[in-house]
PDB file of C-alpha atoms in Angstrom:
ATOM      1  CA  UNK A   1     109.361  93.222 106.013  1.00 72.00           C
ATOM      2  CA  UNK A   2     110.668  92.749 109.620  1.00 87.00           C
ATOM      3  CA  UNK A   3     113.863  94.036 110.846  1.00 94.00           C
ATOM      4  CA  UNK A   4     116.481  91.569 111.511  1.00 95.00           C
ATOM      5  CA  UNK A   5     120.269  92.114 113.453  1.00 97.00           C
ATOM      6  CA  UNK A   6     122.914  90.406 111.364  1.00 96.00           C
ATOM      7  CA  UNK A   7     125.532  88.712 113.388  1.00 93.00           C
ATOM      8  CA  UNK A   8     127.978  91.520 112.942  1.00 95.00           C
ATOM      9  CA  UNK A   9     125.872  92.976 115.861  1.00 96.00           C
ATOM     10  CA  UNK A  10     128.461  94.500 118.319  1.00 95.00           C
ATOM     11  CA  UNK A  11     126.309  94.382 121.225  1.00 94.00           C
ATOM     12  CA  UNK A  12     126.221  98.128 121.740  1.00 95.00           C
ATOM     13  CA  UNK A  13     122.943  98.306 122.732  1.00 95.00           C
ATOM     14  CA  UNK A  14     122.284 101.516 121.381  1.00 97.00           C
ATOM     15  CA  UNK A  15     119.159  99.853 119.574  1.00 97.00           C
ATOM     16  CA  UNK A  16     117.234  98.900 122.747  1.00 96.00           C
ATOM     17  CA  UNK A  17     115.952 102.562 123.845  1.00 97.00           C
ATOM     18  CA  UNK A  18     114.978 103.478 120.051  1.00 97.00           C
ATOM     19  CA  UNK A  19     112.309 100.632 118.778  1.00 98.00           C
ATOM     20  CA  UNK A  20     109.008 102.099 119.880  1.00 97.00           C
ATOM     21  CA  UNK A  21     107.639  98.304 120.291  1.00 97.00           C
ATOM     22  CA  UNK A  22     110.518  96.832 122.365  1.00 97.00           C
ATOM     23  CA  UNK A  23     111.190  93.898 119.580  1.00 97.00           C
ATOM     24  CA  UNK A  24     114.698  94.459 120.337  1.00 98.00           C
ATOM     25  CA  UNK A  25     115.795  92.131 123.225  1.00 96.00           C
ATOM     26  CA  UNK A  26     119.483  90.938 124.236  1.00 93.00           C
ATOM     27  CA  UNK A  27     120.474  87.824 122.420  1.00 90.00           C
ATOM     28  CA  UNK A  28     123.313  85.170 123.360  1.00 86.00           C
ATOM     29  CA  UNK A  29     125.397  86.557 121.080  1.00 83.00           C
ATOM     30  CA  UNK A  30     124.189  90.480 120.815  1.00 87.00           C
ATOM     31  CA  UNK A  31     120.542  91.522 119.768  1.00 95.00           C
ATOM     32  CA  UNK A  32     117.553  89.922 117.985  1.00 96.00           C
ATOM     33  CA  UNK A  33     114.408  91.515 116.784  1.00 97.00           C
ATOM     34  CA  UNK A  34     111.247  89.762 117.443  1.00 96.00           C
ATOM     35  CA  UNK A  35     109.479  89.414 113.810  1.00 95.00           C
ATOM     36  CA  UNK A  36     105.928  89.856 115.522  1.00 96.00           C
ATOM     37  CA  UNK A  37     106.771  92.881 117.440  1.00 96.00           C
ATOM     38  CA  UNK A  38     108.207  94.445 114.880  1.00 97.00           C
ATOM     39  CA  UNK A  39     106.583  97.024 112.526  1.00 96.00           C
ATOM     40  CA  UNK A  40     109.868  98.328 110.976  1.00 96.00           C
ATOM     41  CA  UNK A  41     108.927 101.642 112.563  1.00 96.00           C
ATOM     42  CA  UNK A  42     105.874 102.059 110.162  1.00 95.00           C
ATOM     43  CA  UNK A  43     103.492 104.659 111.972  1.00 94.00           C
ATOM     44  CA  UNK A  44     106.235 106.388 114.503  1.00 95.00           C
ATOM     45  CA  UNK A  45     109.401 106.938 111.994  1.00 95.00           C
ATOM     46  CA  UNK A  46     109.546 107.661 108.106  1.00 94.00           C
ATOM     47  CA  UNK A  47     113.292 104.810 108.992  1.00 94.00           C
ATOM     48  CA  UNK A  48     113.856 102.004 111.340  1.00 96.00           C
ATOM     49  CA  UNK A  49     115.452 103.416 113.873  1.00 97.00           C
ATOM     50  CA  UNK A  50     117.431 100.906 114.928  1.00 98.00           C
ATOM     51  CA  UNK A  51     119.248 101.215 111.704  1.00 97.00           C
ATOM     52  CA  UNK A  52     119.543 104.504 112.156  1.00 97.00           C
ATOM     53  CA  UNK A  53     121.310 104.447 115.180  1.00 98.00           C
ATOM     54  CA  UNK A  54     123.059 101.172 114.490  1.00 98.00           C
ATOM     55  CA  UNK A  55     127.044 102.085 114.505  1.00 98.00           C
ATOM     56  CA  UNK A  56     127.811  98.915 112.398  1.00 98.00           C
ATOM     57  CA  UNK A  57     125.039  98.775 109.971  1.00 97.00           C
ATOM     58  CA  UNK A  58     123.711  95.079 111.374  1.00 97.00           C
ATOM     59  CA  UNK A  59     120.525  96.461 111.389  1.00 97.00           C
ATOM     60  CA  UNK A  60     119.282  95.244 107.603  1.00 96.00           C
ATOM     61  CA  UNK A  61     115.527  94.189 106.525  1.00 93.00           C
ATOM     62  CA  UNK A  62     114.654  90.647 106.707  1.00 92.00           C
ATOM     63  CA  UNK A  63     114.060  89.462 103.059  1.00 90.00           C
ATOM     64  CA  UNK A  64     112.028  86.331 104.629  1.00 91.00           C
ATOM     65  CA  UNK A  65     109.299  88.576 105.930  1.00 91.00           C
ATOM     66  CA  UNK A  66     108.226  90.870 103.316  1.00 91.00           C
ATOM     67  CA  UNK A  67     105.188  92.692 104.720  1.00 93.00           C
ATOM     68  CA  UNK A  68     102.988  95.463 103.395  1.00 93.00           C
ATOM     69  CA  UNK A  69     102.651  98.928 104.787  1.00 93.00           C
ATOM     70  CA  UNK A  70      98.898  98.292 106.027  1.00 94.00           C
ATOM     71  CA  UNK A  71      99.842  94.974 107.898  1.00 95.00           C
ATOM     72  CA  UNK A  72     102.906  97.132 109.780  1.00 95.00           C
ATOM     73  CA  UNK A  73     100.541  99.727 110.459  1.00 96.00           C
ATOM     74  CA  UNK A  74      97.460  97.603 111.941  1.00 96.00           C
ATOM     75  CA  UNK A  75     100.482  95.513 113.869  1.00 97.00           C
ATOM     76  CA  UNK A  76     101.530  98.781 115.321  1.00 97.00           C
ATOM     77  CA  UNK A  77      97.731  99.477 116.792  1.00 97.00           C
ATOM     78  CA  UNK A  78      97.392  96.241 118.287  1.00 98.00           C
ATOM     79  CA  UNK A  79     100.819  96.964 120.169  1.00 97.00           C
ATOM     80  CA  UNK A  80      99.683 100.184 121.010  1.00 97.00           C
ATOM     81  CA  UNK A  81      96.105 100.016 121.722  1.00 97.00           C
ATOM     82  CA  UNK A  82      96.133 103.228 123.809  1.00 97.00           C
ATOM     83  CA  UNK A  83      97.716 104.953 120.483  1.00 95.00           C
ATOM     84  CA  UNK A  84      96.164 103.464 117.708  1.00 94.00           C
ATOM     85  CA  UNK A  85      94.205 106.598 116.346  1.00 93.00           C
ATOM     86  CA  UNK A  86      97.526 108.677 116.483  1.00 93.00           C
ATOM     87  CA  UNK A  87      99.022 106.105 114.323  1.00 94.00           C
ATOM     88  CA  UNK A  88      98.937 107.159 111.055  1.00 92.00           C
ATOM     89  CA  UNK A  89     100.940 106.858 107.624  1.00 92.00           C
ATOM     90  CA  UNK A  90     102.538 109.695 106.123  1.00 92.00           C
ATOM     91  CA  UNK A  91     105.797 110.940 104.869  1.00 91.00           C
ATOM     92  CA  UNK A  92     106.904 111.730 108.507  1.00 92.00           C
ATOM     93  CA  UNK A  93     105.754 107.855 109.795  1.00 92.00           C
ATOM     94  CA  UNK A  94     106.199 105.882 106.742  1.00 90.00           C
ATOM     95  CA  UNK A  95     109.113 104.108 104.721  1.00 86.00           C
ATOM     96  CA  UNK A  96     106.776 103.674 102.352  1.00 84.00           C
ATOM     97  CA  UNK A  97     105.526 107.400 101.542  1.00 81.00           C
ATOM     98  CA  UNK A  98     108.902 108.837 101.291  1.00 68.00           C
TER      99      UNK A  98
END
């Protein structure tokens, strides 16, 4: 499931630099996370790494968009066409194979 940024956000901005697919864009009232951009990490991190870095913990998955490991992962190659065959699942890349 996408990433979303509750409204406890602080506007820190310490998010921005660390989503490899730039889903993370300033928002009226602190940051948002674009659902289609999004691939909670799945082929760069084993964690989001916006909630990793997140001081305030705002940084929560988005029980509305409940997604598969295969559907992040194919997302992720279409953002990164230049990448794709480096993009792979494993332990090190992967929520899901922890």
């Amino acid at each position: 499931m996408a990433t979303r940024i509750t409204e406890q956000c602080i506007d820190c901005g310490l998010c921005l630099p660390e989503c490899p697919n730039g889903a993370i864009s300033e928002a009226s009232l602190g940051h948002a996370i674009d659902p289609a951009r999004c691939t909670e990490c799945v082929g760069f991190h084993a964690v989001e790494q916006c909630a990793a870095v997140c001081p305030v913990d705002c940084c929560i998955p988005d029980g509305e968009r409940e997604e598969s490991e295969a559907v992040l992962l194919e997302r992720a190659r279409k953002l990164h066409p230049a990448r794709a065959h480096e993009l792979v699942l494993s332990p090190a890349t992967s929520r899901f194979r922890r």
